[in-house]
Tab-separated table of C-alpha atoms and ligand atoms in Angstrom:
chain	number	residue	atom	x	y	z
A	914	MET	CA	-125.995	55.511	-187.243
A	915	LYS	CA	-125.427	58.496	-189.554
A	916	ILE	CA	-122.737	60.832	-188.257
A	917	ILE	CA	-123.973	64.383	-188.154
A	918	GLU	CA	-121.176	66.119	-186.156
A	919	VAL	CA	-117.472	65.691	-185.308
A	920	ARG	CA	-116.511	68.166	-182.608
A	921	ALA	CA	-113.021	68.896	-181.010
A	922	ILE	CA	-113.255	70.572	-177.648
A	923	PRO	CA	-109.928	71.765	-176.115
A	924	PHE	CA	-109.570	71.657	-172.406
A	925	ALA	CA	-106.847	72.136	-169.716
A	926	ILE	CA	-106.264	70.410	-166.450
A	927	PRO	CA	-103.259	70.945	-164.303
A	928	PHE	CA	-101.018	68.145	-163.211
A	929	THR	CA	-100.527	68.018	-159.316
A	930	LYS	CA	-97.144	66.264	-160.125
A	931	PRO	CA	-95.564	67.211	-163.454
A	932	LEU	CA	-93.979	64.401	-165.499
A	933	LYS	CA	-90.551	64.881	-166.793
A	934	PHE	CA	-88.807	62.601	-169.380
A	935	ALA	CA	-86.009	62.760	-172.042
A	936	SER	CA	-88.225	64.244	-174.617
A	937	GLY	CA	-90.260	66.750	-172.757
A	938	GLU	CA	-92.246	67.496	-169.707
A	939	ILE	CA	-96.092	67.816	-168.877
A	940	HIS	CA	-97.522	70.443	-166.400
A	941	VAL	CA	-100.910	70.628	-167.833
A	942	ALA	CA	-103.109	68.118	-169.561
A	943	ASP	CA	-103.950	70.470	-172.613
A	944	ASN	CA	-105.858	67.651	-174.368
A	945	VAL	CA	-108.828	67.669	-176.795
A	946	LEU	CA	-112.221	65.831	-176.204
A	947	VAL	CA	-113.547	64.684	-179.490
A	948	ARG	CA	-117.321	64.147	-179.937
A	949	VAL	CA	-118.898	62.173	-182.694
A	950	THR	CA	-122.887	62.641	-182.718
A	951	THR	CA	-125.265	60.619	-184.805
A	952	GLU	CA	-128.600	61.511	-186.203
A	953	ASP	CA	-130.083	59.160	-183.512
A	954	GLY	CA	-128.918	61.607	-180.941
A	955	VAL	CA	-126.110	59.267	-179.763
A	956	THR	CA	-122.702	60.883	-178.711
A	957	GLY	CA	-119.338	59.125	-178.576
A	958	VAL	CA	-116.223	60.508	-176.934
A	959	ALA	CA	-112.523	60.151	-176.881
A	960	GLU	CA	-109.542	62.135	-175.907
A	961	ALA	CA	-106.518	63.347	-177.983
A	962	PRO	CA	-103.460	64.173	-175.960
A	963	PRO	CA	-101.090	66.157	-177.935
A	964	ARG	CA	-97.307	65.436	-177.718
A	965	PRO	CA	-95.633	68.261	-179.776
A	966	TYR	CA	-92.231	67.142	-179.029
A	967	THR	CA	-92.915	63.804	-180.441
A	968	TYR	CA	-95.279	64.019	-183.227
A	969	GLY	CA	-95.599	67.726	-183.694
A	970	GLU	CA	-99.339	67.856	-182.895
A	971	THR	CA	-100.495	70.678	-180.568
A	972	GLN	CA	-103.982	71.239	-178.918
A	973	GLU	CA	-104.555	73.858	-181.594
A	974	SER	CA	-103.593	71.904	-184.440
A	975	ILE	CA	-105.810	68.934	-183.535
A	976	CYS	CA	-108.807	71.347	-183.251
A	977	ALA	CA	-107.894	72.856	-186.577
A	978	VAL	CA	-107.347	69.643	-188.449
A	979	VAL	CA	-110.604	68.047	-186.962
A	980	ALA	CA	-112.600	71.274	-187.859
A	981	LYS	CA	-111.232	71.822	-191.320
A	982	LEU	CA	-110.174	68.566	-192.673
A	983	PHE	CA	-111.364	65.440	-190.820
A	984	ALA	CA	-114.885	66.328	-189.629
A	985	PRO	CA	-115.977	67.410	-193.231
A	986	ALA	CA	-114.518	63.932	-194.298
A	987	VAL	CA	-116.485	61.941	-191.788
A	988	GLU	CA	-119.914	63.707	-191.363
A	989	GLY	CA	-122.554	62.034	-193.559
A	990	LEU	CA	-120.921	58.562	-193.195
A	991	SER	CA	-122.354	55.717	-191.001
A	992	LEU	CA	-120.738	54.497	-187.624
A	993	LEU	CA	-120.433	51.299	-189.553
A	994	ASP	CA	-118.167	53.014	-192.241
A	995	ARG	CA	-115.077	52.856	-189.926
A	996	GLU	CA	-112.772	51.464	-192.652
A	997	GLN	CA	-114.081	54.137	-195.080
A	998	VAL	CA	-113.212	56.722	-192.463
A	999	ARG	CA	-109.760	55.287	-191.965
A	1000	ALA	CA	-109.139	55.372	-195.606
A	1001	ARG	CA	-110.158	59.009	-196.035
A	1002	LEU	CA	-108.162	60.134	-192.847
A	1003	THR	CA	-105.044	58.267	-193.637
A	1004	ARG	CA	-104.736	60.139	-197.068
A	1005	THR	CA	-103.363	62.723	-194.654
A	1006	VAL	CA	-99.877	61.919	-193.216
A	1007	GLY	CA	-99.539	62.403	-189.524
A	1008	ASN	CA	-101.919	63.795	-186.989
A	1009	PRO	CA	-102.143	60.526	-185.258
A	1010	THR	CA	-104.155	61.392	-182.113
A	1011	ALA	CA	-106.608	63.547	-184.002
A	1012	LYS	CA	-107.403	60.536	-186.257
A	1013	ALA	CA	-107.310	58.072	-183.361
A	1014	ALA	CA	-109.750	60.091	-181.331
A	1015	ILE	CA	-112.228	60.279	-184.028
A	1016	ASP	CA	-112.026	56.465	-184.627
A	1017	MET	CA	-112.493	55.761	-180.998
A	1018	ALA	CA	-115.439	58.141	-180.436
A	1019	MET	CA	-117.077	56.286	-183.365
A	1020	TRP	CA	-116.588	52.934	-181.636
A	1021	ASP	CA	-117.963	54.518	-178.404
A	1022	ALA	CA	-120.966	55.721	-180.311
A	1023	TRP	CA	-121.506	52.443	-182.099
A	1024	GLY	CA	-121.310	50.667	-178.765
A	1025	LYS	CA	-123.817	53.060	-177.164
A	1026	THR	CA	-126.106	52.782	-180.160
A	1027	VAL	CA	-126.335	48.771	-180.004
A	1028	GLY	CA	-126.092	48.618	-176.216
A	1029	GLN	CA	-122.879	46.742	-176.205
A	1030	SER	CA	-119.423	47.493	-174.504
A	1031	VAL	CA	-116.587	48.647	-176.791
A	1032	HIS	CA	-114.470	46.100	-174.874
A	1033	GLY	CA	-116.761	43.303	-175.979
A	1034	LEU	CA	-117.046	44.465	-179.557
A	1035	LEU	CA	-113.317	44.574	-179.835
A	1036	GLY	CA	-112.926	41.035	-178.684
A	1037	GLY	CA	-113.692	40.889	-174.898
A	1038	PHE	CA	-110.689	38.626	-173.804
A	1039	THR	CA	-110.509	39.423	-170.121
A	1040	ASP	CA	-112.266	41.711	-167.517
A	1041	ARG	CA	-109.131	43.251	-166.058
A	1042	LEU	CA	-105.682	44.511	-166.730
A	1043	ARG	CA	-102.683	44.608	-164.434
A	1044	VAL	CA	-101.351	48.215	-164.149
A	1045	SER	CA	-97.974	49.631	-164.588
A	1046	HIS	CA	-97.024	53.096	-163.384
A	1047	MET	CA	-94.646	55.443	-165.034
A	1048	LEU	CA	-92.018	57.140	-162.859
A	1049	GLY	CA	-90.520	60.368	-164.164
A	1050	PHE	CA	-87.343	62.064	-163.647
A	1051	ASP	CA	-86.249	62.733	-160.133
A	1052	ALA	CA	-83.686	61.934	-157.580
A	1053	PRO	CA	-83.189	58.200	-156.651
A	1054	ASP	CA	-84.820	58.452	-153.270
A	1055	VAL	CA	-87.662	60.391	-154.470
A	1056	VAL	CA	-88.304	57.878	-157.414
A	1057	ALA	CA	-88.150	54.872	-155.140
A	1058	GLN	CA	-90.581	56.530	-152.586
A	1059	GLN	CA	-92.979	57.117	-155.328
A	1060	ALA	CA	-92.933	53.458	-156.209
A	1061	VAL	CA	-93.557	52.536	-152.579
A	1062	GLU	CA	-96.475	54.782	-152.333
A	1063	MET	CA	-97.924	53.451	-155.542
A	1064	ARG	CA	-97.542	49.989	-154.297
A	1065	GLU	CA	-99.104	50.820	-150.782
A	1066	LEU	CA	-102.062	52.827	-152.190
A	1067	TYR	CA	-102.947	50.953	-155.410
A	1068	GLY	CA	-101.053	47.517	-155.082
A	1069	ILE	CA	-99.060	48.305	-158.247
A	1070	THR	CA	-95.989	46.106	-158.802
A	1071	SER	CA	-94.798	47.096	-162.260
A	1072	PHE	CA	-92.996	50.341	-163.043
A	1073	LYS	CA	-91.621	51.978	-166.133
A	1074	VAL	CA	-88.681	54.281	-165.292
A	1075	LYS	CA	-87.945	57.272	-167.477
A	1076	VAL	CA	-84.228	57.452	-168.350
A	1077	GLY	CA	-82.058	59.357	-170.963
A	1078	ARG	CA	-80.701	62.990	-171.639
A	1079	ARG	CA	-79.248	63.464	-168.201
A	1080	PRO	CA	-76.210	62.107	-166.470
A	1081	ILE	CA	-76.069	58.466	-166.952
A	1082	ALA	CA	-74.811	57.807	-163.631
A	1083	LEU	CA	-77.984	59.363	-162.232
A	1084	ASP	CA	-80.276	56.996	-164.213
A	1085	VAL	CA	-78.152	54.049	-163.088
A	1086	ALA	CA	-78.560	55.191	-159.665
A	1087	VAL	CA	-82.213	55.492	-159.852
A	1088	CYS	CA	-82.768	51.885	-161.273
A	1089	ARG	CA	-80.321	50.529	-158.401
A	1090	ARG	CA	-82.130	52.335	-155.602
A	1091	LEU	CA	-85.554	51.441	-156.940
A	1092	ARG	CA	-84.544	47.708	-156.899
A	1093	GLU	CA	-83.090	47.930	-153.585
A	1094	VAL	CA	-86.236	49.602	-152.012
A	1095	VAL	CA	-88.979	47.580	-153.908
A	1096	GLY	CA	-87.306	44.109	-153.796
A	1097	ASP	CA	-87.213	41.436	-156.498
A	1098	ASP	CA	-91.034	40.672	-156.950
A	1099	VAL	CA	-91.581	44.089	-158.728
A	1100	GLU	CA	-91.185	44.554	-162.453
A	1101	LEU	CA	-88.936	47.317	-163.613
A	1102	TYR	CA	-88.356	48.443	-167.188
A	1103	LEU	CA	-86.835	51.375	-168.951
A	1104	ASP	CA	-87.978	54.014	-171.461
A	1105	GLY	CA	-85.302	56.356	-172.833
A	1106	ASN	CA	-87.472	58.347	-175.153
A	1107	ARG	CA	-84.566	58.422	-177.722
A	1108	GLY	CA	-82.344	60.041	-175.043
A	1109	TRP	CA	-79.173	58.177	-175.375
A	1110	THR	CA	-76.773	57.072	-178.181
A	1111	ALA	CA	-76.695	53.391	-179.071
A	1112	ALA	CA	-73.228	53.046	-177.437
A	1113	GLU	CA	-74.431	54.832	-174.238
A	1114	ALA	CA	-77.594	52.688	-174.241
A	1115	ALA	CA	-75.513	49.375	-174.688
A	1116	ASP	CA	-73.418	50.460	-171.704
A	1117	VAL	CA	-76.319	51.058	-169.433
A	1118	VAL	CA	-78.060	47.807	-170.353
A	1119	HIS	CA	-74.979	45.946	-169.536
A	1120	ARG	CA	-74.456	47.892	-166.275
A	1121	LEU	CA	-77.933	47.081	-165.255
A	1122	THR	CA	-77.882	43.519	-165.829
A	1123	ASP	CA	-78.129	42.614	-162.113
A	1124	VAL	CA	-80.978	45.112	-161.611
A	1125	GLY	CA	-83.379	42.643	-163.470
A	1126	LEU	CA	-85.104	44.859	-166.160
A	1127	SER	CA	-88.190	43.092	-168.065
A	1128	ARG	CA	-87.720	45.308	-171.234
A	1129	VAL	CA	-86.426	48.597	-172.537
A	1130	GLU	CA	-88.153	51.052	-174.785
A	1131	GLU	CA	-86.761	53.623	-177.397
A	1132	LEU	CA	-83.256	53.888	-175.647
A	1133	CYS	CA	-81.765	55.543	-178.814
A	1134	PRO	CA	-83.317	57.053	-182.043
A	1135	ALA	CA	-84.496	54.574	-184.582
A	1136	ASP	CA	-83.023	56.745	-187.255
A	1137	ASP	CA	-79.468	55.799	-186.127
A	1138	VAL	CA	-80.292	52.740	-188.206
A	1139	LEU	CA	-77.112	50.517	-187.814
A	1140	GLY	CA	-76.346	51.661	-184.287
A	1141	ARG	CA	-79.964	50.842	-183.271
A	1142	ARG	CA	-79.764	47.340	-184.896
A	1143	TRP	CA	-76.485	46.814	-183.234
A	1144	LEU	CA	-77.998	47.787	-179.901
A	1145	VAL	CA	-81.121	45.692	-180.178
A	1146	ALA	CA	-79.134	42.441	-181.386
A	1147	GLN	CA	-77.210	42.541	-178.075
A	1148	CYS	CA	-80.089	43.524	-175.783
A	1149	PRO	CA	-80.832	40.625	-173.384
A	1150	VAL	CA	-84.562	41.723	-172.955
A	1151	PRO	CA	-87.291	42.819	-175.437
A	1152	PHE	CA	-86.446	46.141	-176.941
A	1153	VAL	CA	-89.814	48.139	-177.467
A	1154	ALA	CA	-90.477	50.377	-180.362
A	1155	ASP	CA	-92.857	53.270	-179.219
A	1156	GLU	CA	-92.675	56.749	-180.977
A	1157	SER	CA	-90.544	54.971	-183.719
A	1158	ALA	CA	-93.478	52.846	-184.752
A	1159	PRO	CA	-96.819	54.930	-184.730
A	1160	THR	CA	-98.479	52.991	-187.508
A	1161	PRO	CA	-98.930	49.384	-188.396
A	1162	ALA	CA	-96.485	49.757	-191.364
A	1163	ASP	CA	-93.763	51.348	-189.083
A	1164	VAL	CA	-94.259	48.436	-186.710
A	1165	THR	CA	-93.633	46.132	-189.489
A	1166	ARG	CA	-90.622	48.043	-190.790
A	1167	GLU	CA	-89.111	48.279	-187.396
A	1168	ILE	CA	-89.505	44.612	-186.391
A	1169	LEU	CA	-88.441	43.376	-189.619
A	1170	ALA	CA	-85.396	45.534	-189.703
A	1171	GLY	CA	-84.287	44.211	-186.192
A	1172	ALA	CA	-84.636	47.848	-184.741
A	1173	ALA	CA	-87.023	46.401	-182.111
A	1174	THR	CA	-88.357	43.088	-180.722
A	1175	ALA	CA	-91.341	44.295	-178.984
A	1176	VAL	CA	-94.152	47.193	-179.646
A	1177	SER	CA	-96.048	49.720	-177.466
A	1178	ILE	CA	-99.479	50.033	-178.347
A	1179	LYS	CA	-101.111	53.445	-177.637
A	1180	THR	CA	-104.747	53.751	-178.340
A	1181	ALA	CA	-104.295	57.680	-178.140
A	1182	ARG	CA	-102.072	57.068	-181.192
A	1183	THR	CA	-103.666	54.334	-183.253
A	1184	GLY	CA	-107.169	54.407	-182.079
A	1185	PHE	CA	-109.070	51.064	-181.792
A	1186	SER	CA	-109.085	50.049	-185.601
A	1187	ASP	CA	-105.371	50.392	-186.075
A	1188	SER	CA	-104.555	49.297	-182.536
A	1189	LEU	CA	-106.341	46.029	-183.468
A	1190	ARG	CA	-103.963	45.853	-186.545
A	1191	VAL	CA	-100.847	46.436	-184.434
A	1192	ALA	CA	-101.915	43.813	-181.903
A	1193	HIS	CA	-102.674	41.214	-184.586
A	1194	LEU	CA	-99.274	42.048	-186.252
A	1195	ALA	CA	-97.361	41.667	-182.929
A	1196	GLU	CA	-99.178	38.264	-182.439
A	1197	GLY	CA	-98.251	37.154	-186.140
A	1198	LEU	CA	-94.562	38.209	-185.680
A	1199	GLY	CA	-94.276	36.726	-182.221
A	1200	VAL	CA	-93.377	39.837	-180.421
A	1201	GLU	CA	-94.501	41.263	-177.049
A	1202	ALA	CA	-97.130	44.260	-177.096
A	1203	VAL	CA	-97.490	46.575	-174.200
A	1204	ILE	CA	-100.185	48.945	-173.627
A	1205	GLY	CA	-98.453	52.315	-173.418
A	1206	ASN	CA	-99.692	55.564	-172.047
A	1207	GLN	CA	-99.423	58.915	-174.141
A	1208	ILE	CA	-100.057	60.663	-170.685
A	1209	ASP	CA	-103.821	60.370	-171.267
A	1210	GLY	CA	-106.498	61.606	-168.990
A	1211	GLN	CA	-109.202	59.225	-167.745
A	1212	VAL	CA	-111.128	59.328	-171.021
A	1213	GLY	CA	-107.965	58.263	-172.920
A	1214	THR	CA	-107.273	55.740	-170.071
A	1215	ALA	CA	-110.638	54.278	-170.402
A	1216	CYS	CA	-109.951	53.709	-174.143
A	1217	SER	CA	-106.688	52.009	-173.284
A	1218	LEU	CA	-108.405	49.824	-170.825
A	1219	ALA	CA	-111.145	48.701	-172.992
A	1220	PHE	CA	-108.706	47.878	-175.824
A	1221	GLY	CA	-106.036	46.280	-173.642
A	1222	ALA	CA	-108.391	43.875	-172.073
A	1223	SER	CA	-110.151	42.984	-175.178
A	1224	GLN	CA	-106.989	41.140	-176.761
A	1225	ALA	CA	-104.894	38.095	-175.313
A	1226	THR	CA	-101.939	39.756	-176.875
A	1227	THR	CA	-102.044	42.961	-174.872
A	1228	ALA	CA	-103.591	41.370	-171.644
A	1229	ARG	CA	-100.432	39.378	-171.101
A	1230	THR	CA	-98.373	42.380	-169.768
A	1231	ALA	CA	-99.198	45.143	-167.115
A	1232	ALA	CA	-100.652	48.244	-168.964
A	1233	GLU	CA	-99.603	51.700	-168.474
A	1234	LEU	CA	-102.973	53.057	-167.181
A	1235	SER	CA	-102.034	55.301	-164.193
A	1236	ASN	CA	-100.694	58.559	-165.481
A	1237	TYR	CA	-104.081	60.309	-164.742
A	1238	LEU	CA	-103.400	59.865	-161.100
A	1239	ASP	CA	-101.021	62.787	-161.349
A	1240	MET	CA	-103.702	65.208	-162.635
A	1241	SER	CA	-105.556	67.579	-160.427
A	1242	ASP	CA	-108.973	66.620	-161.764
A	1243	ASP	CA	-110.677	64.967	-164.768
A	1244	LEU	CA	-113.806	64.925	-166.863
A	1245	LEU	CA	-115.596	61.825	-165.842
A	1246	THR	CA	-118.827	61.657	-163.683
A	1247	GLU	CA	-117.285	58.364	-162.013
A	1248	PRO	CA	-113.566	58.197	-161.552
A	1249	LEU	CA	-111.514	55.405	-162.744
A	1250	ARG	CA	-110.228	52.891	-160.083
A	1251	ILE	CA	-107.122	50.921	-159.519
A	1252	ALA	CA	-107.040	48.353	-156.741
A	1253	ASP	CA	-104.895	45.421	-156.070
A	1254	GLY	CA	-102.570	46.582	-158.781
A	1255	GLU	CA	-105.397	45.939	-161.303
A	1256	MET	CA	-108.115	48.018	-163.306
A	1257	ARG	CA	-111.370	46.362	-164.174
A	1258	VAL	CA	-113.157	46.769	-167.424
A	1259	LEU	CA	-115.946	49.256	-167.089
A	1260	PRO	CA	-119.547	47.941	-167.164
A	1261	GLY	CA	-121.934	49.675	-169.484
A	1262	ALA	CA	-122.337	50.441	-173.303
A	1263	GLY	CA	-119.688	52.077	-175.344
A	1264	LEU	CA	-116.511	52.928	-173.248
A	1265	GLY	CA	-118.740	52.754	-170.016
A	1266	ILE	CA	-117.962	56.343	-169.224
A	1267	ASP	CA	-119.891	59.645	-169.019
A	1268	ILE	CA	-118.563	63.292	-169.295
A	1269	ASP	CA	-119.384	65.530	-166.325
A	1270	GLU	CA	-120.568	68.482	-168.157
A	1271	ASP	CA	-119.951	70.885	-165.273
A	1272	LYS	CA	-116.265	69.840	-165.287
A	1273	LEU	CA	-116.067	70.176	-169.057
A	1274	ALA	CA	-117.552	73.760	-168.875
A	1275	ARG	CA	-114.976	74.522	-166.160
A	1276	TYR	CA	-111.833	73.159	-168.046
A	1277	ARG	CA	-112.779	73.842	-171.688
A	1278	VAL	CA	-110.493	76.553	-173.123
A	1279	ASP	CA	-112.689	77.502	-176.139
A	1280	ALA	CA	-115.707	79.650	-176.157
A	1281	GLY	CA	-118.104	76.789	-175.348
B	1148	MUC	C1	-93.952	57.167	-173.470
B	1148	MUC	O1	-94.008	56.007	-173.294
B	1148	MUC	O2	-92.906	57.462	-174.166
B	1148	MUC	C2	-93.926	60.374	-173.175
B	1148	MUC	C3	-94.088	60.952	-174.548
B	1148	MUC	C4	-95.032	60.374	-175.187
B	1148	MUC	O3	-95.387	60.605	-176.380
B	1148	MUC	O4	-95.615	59.318	-174.522
B	1148	MUC	C5	-95.025	59.399	-173.101
B	1148	MUC	C6	-94.671	58.182	-172.539
B	1149	MG	MG1	-92.310	55.544	-174.668
């Protein structure tokens, strides 16, 4: 199980429908495939989706930090040395998706080596997750129509609505139109990506009481310390920490400070080893944990699925697993499937996925 190579391969796949939200927009999945190879000839994979406007990582920075810093720190260790790998990588602050992808690729390689699924190795709680779809910025009728289509095509009945940093009346109109069109049986929740002030967010939350939101996420910056606490204290539904809590320590700080009452777990950001820590923290603290989506492709989505379904804490709520549907293509030999609003855990060892080498050759943006 000795690791002989850690490799970062940049690739770019256009989106058919760009996603726009308060902190940025995505037109191309300019992600990085991380490959961990052992001396037994086993290769584990994972995907790092950079979010420059959130964490400062870019496709180039991920490739550079893996090649120059992280690969040399990991090569020569065993797949069973995950905590040693973590200790070495966390000496460096930041670079969450680069670290997470190495961790997850190691789990994939471990699963493949021992002939077991990562989902099982992580805990194997259930064989499926309900799916929640993310609705980006658009006009009220367009957003409502997208929700209707997602329900018709995939049976999805849970939607995260992106809001913030545009006229508040427009966001309120989107939520009202959505509720009108999809009816009462559909779950709706908001994500502001820090786009409002605490006062604006409080105003909107009160104005939308009758719309029936199940939770709200990062409506204002957590750095507005007292404003955020004031907002969370009056919020009638769970308030999710996402980009304000990218590590287990941040989660602890934010929840204990009253800056959030729920947490988003993104495997793209915390890998499997730290996502386990966050899930257990959430369970111990008694707060809701939602599987979020860092706008992952199918490789990353397979990671979120394997993890989310492995824990009782994360399987309780609908998981954000569908952003890949807006991409023009992907890297897997067998595409993921959503049916009846659910995604089933993939059979097979490791993550249960295989990379289509022709597609990787087509989409990679390095020399190859
Ligand atoms: C989300 O939940 O915020 C947008 C930016 C990012 O880092 O993740 C996405 C979705
Ligand atoms: Mg978010």
